[in-house]
Amino acid sequence: MSFGNILGAWVTVFLTLAILSYLYKDNPFYKIAEHLYVGVSAAYWGTIAFWNQVWPNLFGRLWPHIDNPESLNGFNKFWYKLYNGFHWLNGSMFPENGIPGDQTQNLWYIVALFLGLFMLARLIPSINWLGRWSLAYVVGMAAGLRIFGFMSSNVIAQIHGSILPLWGHGLGSALNNLVLIVGTVSGLFFFFFSVEHKGIFGKISRVGIYFLMISFGASFGFAIMGRISLLIGRFNKLIEYSSSQYGYATFILLAVMVITLLVLNIGKKEEEVE
Amino acid sequence: MSKFLENLDKIDRRYIFLIIAIVVMLPLIFPLGLPVEPTNLTIDAFDAVNKIPKDDKVLVSFDYGPSTKPEIHPMAIAVLRHLFTNGNRVIITCLWPDGLFMARDALEQVAHKEFDLKYGVDYVNLGYRPGNEAVIKGITRSFPANFTVDSKGTEIKKIPLMDGMQSLKDVGFIFSLSAGYPGSKEWVQYASDPLKITSSTGVTSIQVNEILPFVKSEQLNGIVAGMPGAAEYEQLLVKNGIHPTIGTAGKSMDAQSIAHLVIVLFIIIGNISYFAKRKKEKKY
Amino acid sequence: MILKRYIPLAIVFIVGMTMLASWFIPHAPFGAFEIHATQWFDIIASFAMILGALNLLKVHSLKLIHKKLNWQYSLIAILGFFLTLTFGFIMKGGHYLVLTDVGNTPDAVVQEISTELQLKNNVANNLYITPKIEEGIELKKYYYTQNSAIDFKNRLENVGAIAEVKEVVWGSHLQADNTFFSWLFRNIFTSLSATMFALLAFFVASASYRAFKVRNMEATILLVAGVIIMIGRVPLGVFITNWIPKDSFFSFLRLEILQEWIYQFPNAAGARAIMIGIGLGIVGTSLRVILGIEKSFLGEK
């Protein structure tokens, strides 16, 4: 077992127990772990986004690798001189003569670069309005994408799926299909708020509520199932790292934390008494 | 007695936390061996994967992270085992950044250690791209435009498995391992439905109800629902002779079962206390 | 006003309508637009993530500078932030060897490689070694530090082989073996992220005990459905009602059959109604956004 693996196990156990210590009460271990999580995850997302998209797909399209830079002329000569500035800053991240990959140059992506930089401008109060342009692009794209997707798959396909045979496939199938149709239609009646839920409409709406309650009850059951599964996963890890292979990390760190929290608790009570 | 019942819901919640911790921990250390019975929708998903023609390329999307790994990772392993046993070639994509790591772990365990497969020929990991559903929409038009290099930095045109792969239309089956947004819903809306590609999915328990209507309207073939679903899929692999033993999900079902029972008891006890209080209020 | 309101609204309209049109018109220029428009979206989304990271740094830095309450913890956040950036952009790790010549004693070289890479049966043509000597054989064991890789290189040179030490390329260092970033992901990010979510199991149990009260018919239906699903979907449910024969009239009372029926029929009906409702809502809101009626994303009413 390498040092990296053993150190990793101890760090994992410490951070897991630190978060779980919140169940006793808010304490410095939990606060340390929480703030570490916040810092690490922010940088993690940014790093991943840069290496998986910005570097290959933006820089890779603006400055794709060229085999013979001597052949460049005009705007491209100046353009690659700009790139050489990046190369001078960090030759490893920005290799000579362009970003490796299979992209062909597409200078329209300068617009994407600027929209991206406008997004970052939100950090500066005097020019944060520039971020609206980038946001407008994102919002417009998302809206255009979603109209068709939701209409086709979430509405039309679901209505199509609700048109079910009520005879010809046996009594059991007929009853089940009837439940599906009645449940879907009455549920939709409930969501129609333009008409007051009175009389026949109200009665159908009431049936709809009951179907929705069954659905919410099932969702509740599944939610509990999901949460318990996640806890099982964490406990499996703690059990794994309690072995001698990892230096009994779980037992030792648990003991240290419990003793520390008890001491802190006793100290706090003495302060309160005083 | 009635005072005791009324005061039941005033119990310090830390005792509840302790009970939950004990009932989850003990069955993991001392397993009960409760049998797992596959349910219909898991069997549908299994059958859908079983029916994939050998020549078809399968796209498996790792859209989950470490927070939902206990639920989804076992089914990822089970599905990969199933696909590789049937001789299918697999293309991995990730719509979540963490999915990159999950995919790497799953491939290391299954493709490397169990099946001794060749990267780039039998399977490829294209990695993660930010953009959510825009990535899916993009690859319905062009794979190379969106994935210029794979997760190892190798150019796509140099990877034998990607030879001739212009877009998602060249894929025969999509399996989405999803923990939320983006995930199975987006794959149905932007890929499976418009391009009529046969698909199935494995999701977290919380997402099940959101995805179930797609299954009922046959936009998805079956659904592997949470850790119990993963345990059922593992059981099906054992029953069909594809893998000799159940995996981590199956082994965790004892703890899951006891925890559920205890929570139901908590609900019942809480309601007993509530009714006792209500009875007292009505009396006075 | 033009720059801050009308241009963004124009962008939303043009991009939204063109995207919508491209669903129906696959030909140029819509086809090409769609390919590159989605790429631009992905790029801007990446910058949004970078913005989030920088904004967090700004918030915690200000807290540290002004010594606000619990500023010490902000220092931890900032240290974690820069540690991740260091591993992401400066310290890679992931060193490995490329064998360019096996020398005159190939058996000894194979033995050395098999021991180091822990290969089965001391066989060199294992999946970890790809033959193609003209390009060099990449030995798939990765080291955090260059010194560890050089150690192995020296041991190979002692048995007559020639090898070169290389590093994984930028980009693949995120998830390659034994890089600092992947160590951070596995041991810090994963444990924190997973445990934060696992905490919810405890709170959900506590909430079920305290708050889940059967006050009326709707709550009763919700509770009964929830309990049947919870017990019926796990092996315990099968165990509890195993005594009811599967082929009898009362088989529907077996928990696993009852939960399956509730799951696939009344539950699915409710879920479908919710899905259609949400779908119509999203379509309506998206149209309002594209047409400039909905301006909340600009911070306006």
XYZ file of C-alpha atoms in Angstrom, chain C residues 135-284:
150
model
C 7.156 4.262 -30.722
C 8.398 3.076 -27.351
C 6.497 0.842 -24.917
C 4.479 2.887 -22.470
C 4.700 1.271 -19.023
C 1.340 1.966 -17.422
C 2.353 2.713 -13.901
C 2.163 6.333 -12.859
C 4.122 8.138 -10.157
C 3.291 11.288 -8.251
C 6.870 12.512 -8.302
C 9.517 12.538 -11.000
C 12.048 11.087 -8.551
C 10.029 7.903 -8.107
C 9.856 7.496 -11.873
C 13.595 8.147 -12.183
C 14.223 5.463 -9.519
C 12.441 2.890 -11.658
C 14.242 4.169 -14.771
C 17.597 3.641 -13.048
C 16.644 0.095 -12.083
C 15.788 -0.632 -15.719
C 19.035 0.887 -16.924
C 20.913 -1.364 -14.487
C 19.547 -4.361 -16.411
C 20.419 -2.835 -19.771
C 17.159 -1.208 -20.828
C 16.732 2.382 -21.963
C 13.665 4.314 -20.856
C 12.422 7.878 -20.915
C 10.446 9.597 -18.150
C 7.341 11.386 -19.375
C 4.351 13.151 -17.831
C 0.678 12.742 -18.712
C -0.585 15.516 -20.979
C -2.499 18.496 -19.660
C -6.179 17.707 -19.658
C -5.790 13.998 -19.038
C -4.000 14.800 -15.752
C -7.444 15.465 -14.271
C -8.316 11.811 -14.004
C -5.154 9.868 -14.806
C -3.667 7.584 -12.166
C -1.456 9.062 -9.468
C -1.789 12.692 -10.391
C -2.218 15.225 -7.624
C -5.578 16.392 -8.981
C -7.044 12.900 -9.041
C -5.741 12.319 -5.487
C -7.505 15.503 -4.378
C -10.698 14.466 -6.136
C -10.774 10.972 -4.659
C -9.799 11.780 -1.099
C -10.986 15.320 -0.449
C -13.739 16.237 -2.888
C -15.395 12.809 -2.970
C -15.449 12.306 0.799
C -16.775 15.812 1.462
C -19.367 15.710 -1.300
C -20.613 12.212 -0.508
C -20.792 12.770 3.248
C -22.690 16.066 2.876
C -25.395 14.163 1.034
C -25.236 11.184 3.376
C -26.041 13.548 6.298
C -29.500 13.930 4.796
C -30.341 10.328 5.687
C -30.279 11.263 9.358
C -32.331 14.410 8.888
C -34.887 12.603 6.762
C -35.319 9.988 9.502
C -35.702 12.692 12.136
C -38.170 14.609 9.953
C -40.210 11.441 9.349
C -40.486 10.914 13.096
C -41.380 14.487 14.015
C -43.222 15.961 11.071
C -44.971 13.149 9.235
C -48.370 13.273 10.906
C -51.560 11.731 9.548
C -53.767 14.815 9.786
C -56.172 14.169 6.937
C -57.082 11.832 4.080
C -54.413 13.154 1.736
C -51.647 12.673 4.313
C -52.912 9.158 5.006
C -52.772 8.222 1.311
C -49.291 9.728 1.059
C -48.120 7.809 4.111
C -49.578 4.463 3.074
C -48.167 4.727 -0.459
C -44.768 5.758 0.893
C -44.597 2.943 3.429
C -45.617 0.264 0.921
C -43.017 1.464 -1.585
C -40.297 1.701 1.075
C -40.839 -1.789 2.446
C -41.909 -3.465 -0.794
C -38.875 -2.403 -2.834
C -36.296 -3.934 -0.497
C -35.651 -7.669 0.209
C -37.361 -7.325 3.603
C -40.674 -6.712 1.841
C -40.354 -9.993 -0.020
C -39.412 -11.720 3.223
C -42.342 -10.343 5.252
C -45.080 -11.553 2.885
C -43.283 -14.605 1.528
C -45.872 -16.832 3.221
C -48.615 -15.706 0.733
C -48.470 -18.082 -2.258
C -47.535 -16.341 -5.524
C -50.186 -18.169 -7.554
C -53.098 -17.628 -5.126
C -55.922 -15.057 -5.412
C -54.357 -13.081 -2.526
C -50.949 -12.797 -4.207
C -51.662 -9.086 -4.791
C -51.183 -8.638 -1.022
C -47.553 -9.679 -1.312
C -45.668 -6.471 -0.632
C -43.446 -6.669 -3.682
C -46.450 -7.169 -5.987
C -48.502 -4.451 -4.285
C -45.646 -1.942 -4.435
C -44.976 -2.813 -8.090
C -48.617 -2.107 -8.962
C -48.685 1.169 -7.028
C -45.333 2.164 -8.599
C -46.338 1.382 -12.175
C -49.935 2.569 -12.218
C -51.376 5.158 -9.808
C -47.923 6.578 -9.064
C -47.036 6.724 -12.764
C -50.349 8.459 -13.504
C -49.632 11.188 -10.947
C -46.062 11.548 -12.176
C -47.266 11.839 -15.757
C -49.754 14.580 -14.841
C -46.962 16.479 -13.104
C -44.652 15.992 -16.111
C -47.233 17.305 -18.593
C -47.965 20.276 -16.328
C -44.274 21.113 -15.991
C -43.724 20.625 -19.721
C -46.469 23.077 -20.625
C -45.134 25.531 -18.064
C -41.607 25.345 -19.474
C -42.852 25.826 -23.050
C -44.862 28.861 -21.975
